[in-house]
PDB file of C-alpha atoms in Angstrom:
ATOM      1  CA  MET Y 157      -0.057  -0.051   0.149  1.00  0.00           C
ATOM      2  CA  PRO Y 158       2.251   3.137  -1.262  1.00  0.00           C
ATOM      3  CA  TYR Y 159       2.151   5.860   1.205  1.00  0.00           C
ATOM      4  CA  ALA Y 160       0.273   4.343   3.998  1.00  0.00           C
ATOM      5  CA  MET Y 161      -0.905   6.305   6.777  1.00  0.00           C
ATOM      6  CA  PHE Y 162      -2.485   4.207   9.423  1.00  0.00           C
ATOM      7  CA  PHE Y 163      -5.365   5.183  11.934  1.00  0.00           C
ATOM      8  CA  SER Y 164      -7.788   2.936  14.171  1.00  0.00           C
ATOM      9  CA  GLY Y 165      -5.442   0.061  14.164  1.00  0.00           C
ATOM     10  CA  GLY Y 166      -5.287  -1.599  10.785  1.00  0.00           C
ATOM     11  CA  GLN Y 167      -7.033   0.957   8.690  1.00  0.00           C
ATOM     12  CA  ALA Y 168      -5.149   3.293   6.246  1.00  0.00           C
ATOM     13  CA  ILE Y 169      -5.203   6.100   4.294  1.00  0.00           C
ATOM     14  CA  HIS Y 170      -3.130   5.422   0.979  1.00  0.00           C
ATOM     15  CA  PHE Y 171      -2.743   5.193  -2.490  1.00  0.00           C
ATOM     16  CA  SER Y 172      -4.453   2.786  -4.380  1.00  0.00           C
ATOM     17  CA  PRO Y 173      -3.450   1.998  -7.933  1.00  0.00           C
ATOM     18  CA  ASP Y 174      -6.902  -0.170  -8.064  1.00  0.00           C
ATOM     19  CA  PHE Y 175      -9.243   2.630  -7.037  1.00  0.00           C
ATOM     20  CA  ALA Y 176      -7.391   5.225  -9.419  1.00  0.00           C
ATOM     21  CA  ALA Y 177      -8.082   2.844 -12.538  1.00  0.00           C
ATOM     22  CA  HIS Y 178     -11.585   1.692 -10.988  1.00  0.00           C
ATOM     23  CA  GLY Y 179     -13.153   3.488  -8.531  1.00  0.00           C
ATOM     24  CA  TYR Y 180     -15.835   2.707  -6.639  1.00  0.00           C
ATOM     25  CA  ARG Y 181     -16.502  -0.407  -8.658  1.00  0.00           C
ATOM     26  CA  GLY Y 182     -13.746  -2.188  -6.559  1.00  0.00           C
ATOM     27  CA  ALA Y 183     -13.834  -3.074  -2.986  1.00  0.00           C
ATOM     28  CA  SER Y 184     -12.606  -1.914  -0.219  1.00  0.00           C
ATOM     29  CA  HIS Y 185     -11.263  -3.601   2.816  1.00  0.00           C
ATOM     30  CA  GLY Y 186     -11.683  -0.302   5.825  1.00  0.00           C
ATOM     31  CA  CYS Y 187      -9.047   2.295   4.281  1.00  0.00           C
ATOM     32  CA  VAL Y 188      -9.556   5.386   2.588  1.00  0.00           C
ATOM     33  CA  ASN Y 189      -8.283   4.880  -0.977  1.00  0.00           C
ATOM     34  CA  VAL Y 190      -6.933   7.670  -2.397  1.00  0.00           C
ATOM     35  CA  ARG Y 191      -6.549   8.097  -6.386  1.00  0.00           C
ATOM     36  CA  ASP Y 192      -4.506  11.046  -6.635  1.00  0.00           C
ATOM     37  CA  LYS Y 193      -0.662   9.907  -6.337  1.00  0.00           C
ATOM     38  CA  THR Y 194       0.872  13.158  -6.112  1.00  0.00           C
ATOM     39  CA  LYS Y 195      -1.677  14.639  -3.658  1.00  0.00           C
ATOM     40  CA  ILE Y 196      -1.494  11.364  -1.403  1.00  0.00           C
ATOM     41  CA  ALA Y 197       3.010  11.912  -1.924  1.00  0.00           C
ATOM     42  CA  THR Y 198       2.610  15.393  -0.421  1.00  0.00           C
ATOM     43  CA  LEU Y 199       0.293  14.605   2.352  1.00  0.00           C
ATOM     44  CA  PHE Y 200       2.226  11.442   3.259  1.00  0.00           C
ATOM     45  CA  GLN Y 201       5.801  14.008   3.474  1.00  0.00           C
ATOM     46  CA  GLN Y 202       3.424  16.303   6.036  1.00  0.00           C
ATOM     47  CA  VAL Y 203       2.241  14.369   8.437  1.00  0.00           C
ATOM     48  CA  ARG Y 204       3.559  13.046  11.542  1.00  0.00           C
ATOM     49  CA  VAL Y 205       3.229   9.802  13.601  1.00  0.00           C
ATOM     50  CA  GLY Y 206       0.617  11.428  16.618  1.00  0.00           C
ATOM     51  CA  ASP Y 207      -1.145  13.536  14.303  1.00  0.00           C
ATOM     52  CA  LYS Y 208      -4.966  13.852  14.669  1.00  0.00           C
ATOM     53  CA  VAL Y 209      -6.823  11.878  11.757  1.00  0.00           C
ATOM     54  CA  VAL Y 210     -10.695  13.184  11.070  1.00  0.00           C
ATOM     55  CA  ILE Y 211     -12.477  11.459   8.307  1.00  0.00           C
ATOM     56  CA  TYR Y 212     -15.414  12.743   6.522  1.00  0.00           C
ATOM     57  CA  LYS Y 213     -18.071  10.966   4.734  1.00  0.00           C
TER      58      LYS Y 213
END
């Protein structure tokens, strides 16, 4: 899982080449999939262990 940032146990925010190609037609296992590799790489460089994570639906 490229650029994986784990929160709440085994769930993560990460880049997904499958999600980038197929969107919501695929499946997620509880993760927050990001389709823009450039944006997730930028976010990955900015976050630090212990940062607060807020997920909006």
